[in-house]
mmCIF file of C-alpha atoms in Angstrom:
data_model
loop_
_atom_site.group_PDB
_atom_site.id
_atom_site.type_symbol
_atom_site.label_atom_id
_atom_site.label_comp_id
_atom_site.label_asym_id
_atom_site.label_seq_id
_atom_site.Cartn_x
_atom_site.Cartn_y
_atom_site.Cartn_z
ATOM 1 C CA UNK A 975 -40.487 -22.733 -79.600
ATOM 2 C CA UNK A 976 -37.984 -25.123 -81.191
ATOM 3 C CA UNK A 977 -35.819 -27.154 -79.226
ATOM 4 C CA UNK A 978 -32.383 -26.342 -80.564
ATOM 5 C CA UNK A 979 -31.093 -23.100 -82.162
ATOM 6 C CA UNK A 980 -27.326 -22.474 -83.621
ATOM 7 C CA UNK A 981 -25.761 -19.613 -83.299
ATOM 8 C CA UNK A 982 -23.531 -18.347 -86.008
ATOM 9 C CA UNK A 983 -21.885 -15.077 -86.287
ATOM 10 C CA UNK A 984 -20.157 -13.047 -89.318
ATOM 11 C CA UNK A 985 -16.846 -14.015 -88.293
ATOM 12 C CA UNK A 986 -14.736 -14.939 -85.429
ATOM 13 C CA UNK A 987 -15.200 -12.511 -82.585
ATOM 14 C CA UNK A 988 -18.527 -11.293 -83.357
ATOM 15 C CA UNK A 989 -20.234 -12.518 -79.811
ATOM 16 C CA UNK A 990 -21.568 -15.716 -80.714
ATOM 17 C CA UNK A 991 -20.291 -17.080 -77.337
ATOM 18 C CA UNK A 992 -22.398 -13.794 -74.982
ATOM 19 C CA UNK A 993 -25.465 -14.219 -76.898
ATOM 20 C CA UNK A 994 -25.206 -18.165 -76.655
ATOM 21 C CA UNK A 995 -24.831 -17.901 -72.628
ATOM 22 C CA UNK A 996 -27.464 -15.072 -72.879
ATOM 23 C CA UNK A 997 -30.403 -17.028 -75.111
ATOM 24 C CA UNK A 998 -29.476 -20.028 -72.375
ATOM 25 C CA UNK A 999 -29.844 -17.767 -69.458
ATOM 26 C CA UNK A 1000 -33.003 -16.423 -70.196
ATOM 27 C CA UNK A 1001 -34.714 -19.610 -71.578
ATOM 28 C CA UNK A 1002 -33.310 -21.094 -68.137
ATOM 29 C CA UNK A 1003 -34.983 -18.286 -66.239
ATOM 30 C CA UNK A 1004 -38.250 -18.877 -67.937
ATOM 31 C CA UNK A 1005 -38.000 -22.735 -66.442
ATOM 32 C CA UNK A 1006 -36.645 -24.539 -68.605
ATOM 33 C CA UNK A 1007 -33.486 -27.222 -68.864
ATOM 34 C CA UNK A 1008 -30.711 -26.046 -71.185
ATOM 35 C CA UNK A 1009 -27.415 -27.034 -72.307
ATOM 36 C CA UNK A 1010 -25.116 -25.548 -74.792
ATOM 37 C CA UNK A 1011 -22.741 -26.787 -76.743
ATOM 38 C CA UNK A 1012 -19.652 -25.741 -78.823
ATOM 39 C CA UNK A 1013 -19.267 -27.821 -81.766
ATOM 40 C CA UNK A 1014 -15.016 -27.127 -81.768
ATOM 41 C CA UNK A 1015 -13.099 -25.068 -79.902
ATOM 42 C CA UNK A 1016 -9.346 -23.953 -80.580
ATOM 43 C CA UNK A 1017 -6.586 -22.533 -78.533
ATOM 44 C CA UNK A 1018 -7.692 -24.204 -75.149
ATOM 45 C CA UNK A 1019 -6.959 -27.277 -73.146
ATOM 46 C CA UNK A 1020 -8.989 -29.440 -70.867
ATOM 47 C CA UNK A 1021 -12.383 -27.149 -70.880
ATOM 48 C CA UNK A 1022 -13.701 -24.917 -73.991
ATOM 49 C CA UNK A 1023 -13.098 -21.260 -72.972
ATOM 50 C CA UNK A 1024 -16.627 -20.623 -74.747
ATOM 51 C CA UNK A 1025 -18.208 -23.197 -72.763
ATOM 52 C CA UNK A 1026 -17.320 -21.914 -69.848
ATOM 53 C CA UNK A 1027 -18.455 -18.512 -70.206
ATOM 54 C CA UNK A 1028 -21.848 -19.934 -71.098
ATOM 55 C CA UNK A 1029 -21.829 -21.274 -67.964
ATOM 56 C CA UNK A 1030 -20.567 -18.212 -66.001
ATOM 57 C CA UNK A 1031 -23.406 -16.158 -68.187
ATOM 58 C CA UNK A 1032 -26.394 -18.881 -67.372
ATOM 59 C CA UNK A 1033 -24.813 -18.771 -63.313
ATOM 60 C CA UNK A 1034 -24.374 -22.255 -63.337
ATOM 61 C CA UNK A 1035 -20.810 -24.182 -62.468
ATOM 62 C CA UNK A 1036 -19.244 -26.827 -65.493
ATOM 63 C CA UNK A 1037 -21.766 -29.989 -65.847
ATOM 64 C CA UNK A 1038 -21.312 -33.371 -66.177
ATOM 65 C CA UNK A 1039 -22.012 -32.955 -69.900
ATOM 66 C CA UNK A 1040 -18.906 -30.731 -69.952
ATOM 67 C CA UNK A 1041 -16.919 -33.240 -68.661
ATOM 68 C CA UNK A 1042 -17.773 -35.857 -70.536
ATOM 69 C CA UNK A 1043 -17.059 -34.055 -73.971
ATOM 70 C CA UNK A 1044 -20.652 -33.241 -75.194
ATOM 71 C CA UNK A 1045 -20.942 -29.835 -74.946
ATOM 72 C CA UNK A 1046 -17.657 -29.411 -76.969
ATOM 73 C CA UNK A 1047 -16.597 -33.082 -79.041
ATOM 74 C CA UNK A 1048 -13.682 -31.205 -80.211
ATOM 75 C CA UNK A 1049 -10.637 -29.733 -77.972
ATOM 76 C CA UNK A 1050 -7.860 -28.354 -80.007
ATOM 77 C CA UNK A 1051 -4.855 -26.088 -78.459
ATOM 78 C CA UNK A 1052 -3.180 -24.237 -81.810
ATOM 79 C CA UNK A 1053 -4.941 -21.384 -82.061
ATOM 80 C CA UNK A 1054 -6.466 -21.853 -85.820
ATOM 81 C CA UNK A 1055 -9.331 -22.313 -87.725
ATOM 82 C CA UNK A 1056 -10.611 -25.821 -87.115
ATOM 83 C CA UNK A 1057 -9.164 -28.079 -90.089
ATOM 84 C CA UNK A 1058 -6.064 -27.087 -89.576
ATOM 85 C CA UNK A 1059 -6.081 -27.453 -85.490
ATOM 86 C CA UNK A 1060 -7.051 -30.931 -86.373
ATOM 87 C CA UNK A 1061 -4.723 -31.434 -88.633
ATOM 88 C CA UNK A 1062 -1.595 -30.750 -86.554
ATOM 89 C CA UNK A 1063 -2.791 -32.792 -84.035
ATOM 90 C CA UNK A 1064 -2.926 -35.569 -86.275
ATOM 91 C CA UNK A 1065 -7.125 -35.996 -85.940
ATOM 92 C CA UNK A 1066 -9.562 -35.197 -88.412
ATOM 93 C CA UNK A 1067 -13.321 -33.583 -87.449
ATOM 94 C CA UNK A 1068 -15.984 -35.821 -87.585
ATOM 95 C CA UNK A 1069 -19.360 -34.123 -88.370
ATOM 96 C CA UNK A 1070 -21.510 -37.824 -86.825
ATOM 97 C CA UNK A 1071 -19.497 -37.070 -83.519
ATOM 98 C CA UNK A 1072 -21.181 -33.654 -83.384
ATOM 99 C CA UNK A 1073 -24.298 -34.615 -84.381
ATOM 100 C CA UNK A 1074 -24.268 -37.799 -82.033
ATOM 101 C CA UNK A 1075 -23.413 -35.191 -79.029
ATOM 102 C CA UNK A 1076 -26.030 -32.751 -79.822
ATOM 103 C CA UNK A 1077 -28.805 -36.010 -79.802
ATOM 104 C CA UNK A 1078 -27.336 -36.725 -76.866
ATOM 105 C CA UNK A 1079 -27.935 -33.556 -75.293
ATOM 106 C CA UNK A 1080 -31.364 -32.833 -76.572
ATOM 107 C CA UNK A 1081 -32.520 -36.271 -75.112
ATOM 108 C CA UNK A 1082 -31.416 -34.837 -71.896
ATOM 109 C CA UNK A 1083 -32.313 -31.387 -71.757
ATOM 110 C CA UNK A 1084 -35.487 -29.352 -73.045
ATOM 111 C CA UNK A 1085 -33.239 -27.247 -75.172
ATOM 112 C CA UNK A 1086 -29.757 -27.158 -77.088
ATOM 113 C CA UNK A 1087 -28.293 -24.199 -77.748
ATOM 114 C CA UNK A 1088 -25.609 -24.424 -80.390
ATOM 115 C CA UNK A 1089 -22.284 -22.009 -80.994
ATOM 116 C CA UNK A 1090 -20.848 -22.604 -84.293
ATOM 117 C CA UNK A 1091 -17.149 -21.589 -84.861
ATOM 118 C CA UNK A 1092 -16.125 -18.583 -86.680
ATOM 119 C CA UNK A 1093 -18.435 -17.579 -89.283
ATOM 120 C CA UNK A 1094 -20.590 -20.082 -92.063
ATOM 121 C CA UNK A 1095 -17.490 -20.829 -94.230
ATOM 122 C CA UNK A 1096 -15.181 -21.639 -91.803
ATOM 123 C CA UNK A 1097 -13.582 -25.302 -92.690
ATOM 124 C CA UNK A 1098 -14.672 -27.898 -90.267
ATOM 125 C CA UNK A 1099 -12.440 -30.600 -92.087
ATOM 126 C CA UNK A 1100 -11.226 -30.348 -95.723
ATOM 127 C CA UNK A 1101 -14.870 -31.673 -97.494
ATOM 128 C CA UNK A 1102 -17.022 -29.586 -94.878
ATOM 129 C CA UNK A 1103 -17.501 -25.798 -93.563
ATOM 130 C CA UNK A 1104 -19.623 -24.826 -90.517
ATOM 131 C CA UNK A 1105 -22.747 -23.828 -93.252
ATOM 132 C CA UNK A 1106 -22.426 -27.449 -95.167
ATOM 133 C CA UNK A 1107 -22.949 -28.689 -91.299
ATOM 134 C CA UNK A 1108 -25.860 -26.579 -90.645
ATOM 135 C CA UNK A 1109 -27.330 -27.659 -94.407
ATOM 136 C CA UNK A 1110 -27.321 -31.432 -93.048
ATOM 137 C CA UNK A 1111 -28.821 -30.561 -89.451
ATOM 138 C CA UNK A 1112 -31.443 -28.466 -90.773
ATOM 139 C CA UNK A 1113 -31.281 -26.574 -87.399
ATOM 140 C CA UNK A 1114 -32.917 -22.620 -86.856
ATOM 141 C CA UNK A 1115 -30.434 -19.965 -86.943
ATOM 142 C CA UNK A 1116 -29.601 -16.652 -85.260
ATOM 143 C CA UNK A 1117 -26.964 -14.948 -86.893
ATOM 144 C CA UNK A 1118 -24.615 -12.413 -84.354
ATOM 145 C CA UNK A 1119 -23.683 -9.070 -86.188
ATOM 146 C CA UNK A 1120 -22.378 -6.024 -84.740
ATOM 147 C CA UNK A 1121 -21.485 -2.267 -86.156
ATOM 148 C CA UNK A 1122 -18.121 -2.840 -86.512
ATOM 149 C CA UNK A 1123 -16.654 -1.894 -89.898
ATOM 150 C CA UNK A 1124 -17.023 -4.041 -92.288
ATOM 151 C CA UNK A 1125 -20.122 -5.832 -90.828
ATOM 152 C CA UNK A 1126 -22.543 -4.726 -93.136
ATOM 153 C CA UNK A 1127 -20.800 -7.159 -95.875
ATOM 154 C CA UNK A 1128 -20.259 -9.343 -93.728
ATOM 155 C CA UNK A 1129 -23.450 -9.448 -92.995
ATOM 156 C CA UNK A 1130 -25.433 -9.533 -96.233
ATOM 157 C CA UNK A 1131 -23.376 -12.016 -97.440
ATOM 158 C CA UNK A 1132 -24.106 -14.600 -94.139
ATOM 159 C CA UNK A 1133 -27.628 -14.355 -94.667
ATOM 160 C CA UNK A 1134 -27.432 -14.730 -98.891
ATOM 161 C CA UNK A 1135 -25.527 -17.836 -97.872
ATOM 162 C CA UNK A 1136 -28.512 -18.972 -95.768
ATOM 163 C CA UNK A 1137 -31.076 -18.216 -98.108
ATOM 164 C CA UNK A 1138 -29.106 -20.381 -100.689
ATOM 165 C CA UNK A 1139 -28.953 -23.203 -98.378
ATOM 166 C CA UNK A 1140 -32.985 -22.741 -97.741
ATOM 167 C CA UNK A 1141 -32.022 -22.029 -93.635
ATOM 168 C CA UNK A 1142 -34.534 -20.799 -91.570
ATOM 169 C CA UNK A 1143 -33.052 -17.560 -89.716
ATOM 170 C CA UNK A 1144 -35.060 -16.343 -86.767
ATOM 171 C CA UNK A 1145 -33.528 -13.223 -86.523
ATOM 172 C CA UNK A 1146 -29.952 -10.915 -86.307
ATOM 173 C CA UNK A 1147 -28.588 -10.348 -82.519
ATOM 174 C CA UNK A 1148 -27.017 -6.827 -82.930
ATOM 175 C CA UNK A 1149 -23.775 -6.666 -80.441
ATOM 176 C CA UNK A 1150 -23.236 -3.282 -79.384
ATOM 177 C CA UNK A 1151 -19.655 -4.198 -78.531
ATOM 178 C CA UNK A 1152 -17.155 -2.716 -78.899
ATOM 179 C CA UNK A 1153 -19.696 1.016 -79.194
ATOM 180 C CA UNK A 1154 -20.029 2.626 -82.323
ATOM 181 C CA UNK A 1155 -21.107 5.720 -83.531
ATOM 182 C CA UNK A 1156 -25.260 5.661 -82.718
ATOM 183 C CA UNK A 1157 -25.424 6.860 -86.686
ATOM 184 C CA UNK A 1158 -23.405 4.201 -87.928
ATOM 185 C CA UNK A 1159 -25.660 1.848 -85.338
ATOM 186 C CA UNK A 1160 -29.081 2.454 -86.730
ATOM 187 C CA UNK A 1161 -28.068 2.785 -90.089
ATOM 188 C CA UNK A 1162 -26.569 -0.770 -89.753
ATOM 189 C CA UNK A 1163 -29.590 -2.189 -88.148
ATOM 190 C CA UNK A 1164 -31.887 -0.604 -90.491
ATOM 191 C CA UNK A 1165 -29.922 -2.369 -93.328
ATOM 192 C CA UNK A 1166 -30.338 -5.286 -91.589
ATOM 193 C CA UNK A 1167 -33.682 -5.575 -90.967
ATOM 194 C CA UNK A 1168 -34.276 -4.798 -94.613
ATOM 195 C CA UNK A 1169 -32.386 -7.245 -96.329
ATOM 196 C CA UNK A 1170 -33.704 -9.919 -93.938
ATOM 197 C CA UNK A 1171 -37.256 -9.191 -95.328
ATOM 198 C CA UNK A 1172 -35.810 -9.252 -99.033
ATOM 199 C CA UNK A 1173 -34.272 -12.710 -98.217
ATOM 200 C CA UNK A 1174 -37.324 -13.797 -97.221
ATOM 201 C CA UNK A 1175 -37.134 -13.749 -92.874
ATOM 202 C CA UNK A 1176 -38.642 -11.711 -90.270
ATOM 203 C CA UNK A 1177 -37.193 -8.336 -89.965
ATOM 204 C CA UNK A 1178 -36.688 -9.085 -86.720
ATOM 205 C CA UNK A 1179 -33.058 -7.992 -84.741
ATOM 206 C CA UNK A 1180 -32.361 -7.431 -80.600
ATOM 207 C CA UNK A 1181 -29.395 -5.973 -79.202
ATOM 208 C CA UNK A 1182 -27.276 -7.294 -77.010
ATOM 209 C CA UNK A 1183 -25.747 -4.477 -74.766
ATOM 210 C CA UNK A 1184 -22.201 -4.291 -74.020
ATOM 211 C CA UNK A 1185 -21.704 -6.413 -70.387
ATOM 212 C CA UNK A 1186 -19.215 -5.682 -67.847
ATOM 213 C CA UNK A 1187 -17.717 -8.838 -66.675
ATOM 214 C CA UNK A 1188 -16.155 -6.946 -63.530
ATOM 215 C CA UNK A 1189 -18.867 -7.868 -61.090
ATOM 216 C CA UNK A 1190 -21.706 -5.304 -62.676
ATOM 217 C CA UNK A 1191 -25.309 -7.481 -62.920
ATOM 218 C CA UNK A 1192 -26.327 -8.589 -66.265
ATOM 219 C CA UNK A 1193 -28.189 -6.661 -68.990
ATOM 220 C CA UNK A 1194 -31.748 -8.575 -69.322
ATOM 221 C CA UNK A 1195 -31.915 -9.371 -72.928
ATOM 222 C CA UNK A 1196 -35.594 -10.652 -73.942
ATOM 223 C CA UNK A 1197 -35.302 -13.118 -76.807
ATOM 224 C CA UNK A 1198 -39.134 -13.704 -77.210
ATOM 225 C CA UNK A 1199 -39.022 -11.791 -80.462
ATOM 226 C CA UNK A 1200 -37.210 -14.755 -82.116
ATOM 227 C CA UNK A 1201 -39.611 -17.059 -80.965
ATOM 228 C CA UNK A 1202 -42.984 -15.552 -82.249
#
């Protein structure tokens, strides 16, 4: 297994921050140390709303790691895509402060599990987008998807982008959430799994069930698949 995996996701809202708490859940209940971390967060103060439901999702309380900044280098409160958050705070995103927090991290924990913001062309500052990040860090990806409409594009066009940057994708985590027509479902994944293949990956895709955060335990989700 590789010690640290981003996850990116077709676009904002796709469950990139479940299946992050999720893959760190289960590698933590298979014994090993894991962090996360959120390379920029928008609309919150203090504490990264994503970070925090990692934590809620892997049963653990905020760490010191949180606190100091690691897990997320980047706090912005507007509400927008990253650049521009930055920008109207009068700071500018620094890909080295990232990357210095994630080698932080994976010095002290046996894995890093990485949520990326929005989807692969999202503007990080005005010279860099999430994918020209993931280009430099060379790091394994897991790309979220879902049914919703639309995602099939969306989709498609993720992992073309990956196969032009020569990425290594382990695999497409299907969120059933919000439910969709079981037809429309499994003719998605089916698509899915065979474009993979003709870009070159594993035709390999779980499903993350829809999870009731009202007190209801949590779906087991085995990620082994990814890590064959």
């Amino acid at each position: 297994m590789m010690p640290t995996v981003f996850i990116t996701g077709i676009d904002t809202d796709a469950g990139k921050s479940v299946a992050t708490g999720l893959l760190a859940r289960w590698l933590c209940t298979a014994g090993y140390s894991v962090i996360t971390q959120k390379i920029a967060q928008t609309g919150c103060e203090k504490y990264s709303e994503d970070i925090l439901l990692h934590r809620k999702l892997m049963g653990i309380a905020p760490t010191d790691e949180d606190r100091e900044a690691l897990s997320c280098p980047y706090l912005f409160s507007i509400p927008a895509s990253p650049h521009l958050a930055a920008a109207r705070e009068q700071q500018r995103i620094d890909p080295e402060v990232i990357s210095r927090a994630a080698e932080t991290l994976e010095k002290r924990y046996e894995y890093l599990i990485i949520e990326g913001v929005g989807g692969l062309y999202v503007p990080l500052n005005e010279s860099l987008t999430v994918l020209d990040y993931l280009t430099r860090k060379r790091y394994p990806v897991i790309l979220v998807s879902s049914a919703k409409l639309g995602s099939i594009n969306h989709t498609l066009l993720s992992l073309e982008a990956l196969s032009r940057r020569k990425l290594k994708v382990l695999g497409i985590l299907y969120n059933e959430f919000p439910p969709e027509d079981p037809l429309i479902a499994e003719d998605s994944q089916q698509i899915f799994k065979r474009f993979l293949k003709e870009f070159g990956y594993q035709d390999r895709l779980i499903s993350i069930p829809r999870i009731d955060f009202d007190g209801a335990a949590l779906p087991h989700v085995d990620f082994s698949n990814f890590f064959i």
